Amino acid sequence: MRIPNNANVPAAKLSGYLLTRRAVDDKSLFLKSAGFTPANWRELEAAIRSLASEAEATEDGTTVYGTFWRASGPLRGPRRTVNVVTIWIQWAIDGSFHFVTLKPLRSKKS
């Protein structure tokens, strides 16, 4: 399945969380290596949407709030492409999809 094109990707999640330096669970430096900064958060949104429309999403668990989905693949940045896992939730109440977060895709060790 694919994440729908009309999925909600909150601007505050991008500019106020992912692209902001944090003491714990910081993703801003990783995203900066691809060329994403708070000044171009809309490019990050477009890259996330592009990945979501191209990648096959797999179910990643269910709670009373809804079903979590995982879509992995290349995130094309202004400077370079990085591999990520994006996490989405499909709300149980109305079936709508919402971006939760992303993280670097770690290769499996043999």
Steps between C-alpha positions, in 0.01 A plus 500: 500500500605859448456793736230723347603830337266692733673371817555769763863611538500778765738789434573521874618137497752584230629846590440483875612145567690311230706797383560644848809395695406287803701360790328161468395317183634775272428452131592850385868423434411192296250701294747789468746258338240455225461878470182557703484796740218689674515751213405236240260283700258497204763311300511244781121471486512444123773236539302317771186505284698375200646212699155413639343494155773271363570262790294201598371562854480209741288475810701563817252441781160609620379681810162633608596821316565337165738306280865592458659470157868495402628617161874475433717623219707784359434854619630727226652812649647813342854379578474120494263209542471321834311183582226535760207330663186713523230420755135587446179442693162431349253627759238245601238771544494622138758300301713807426879467472745717696878520490656406835876510447795377302832347593811384317466158343757276661633214293463155650823343614575150374 
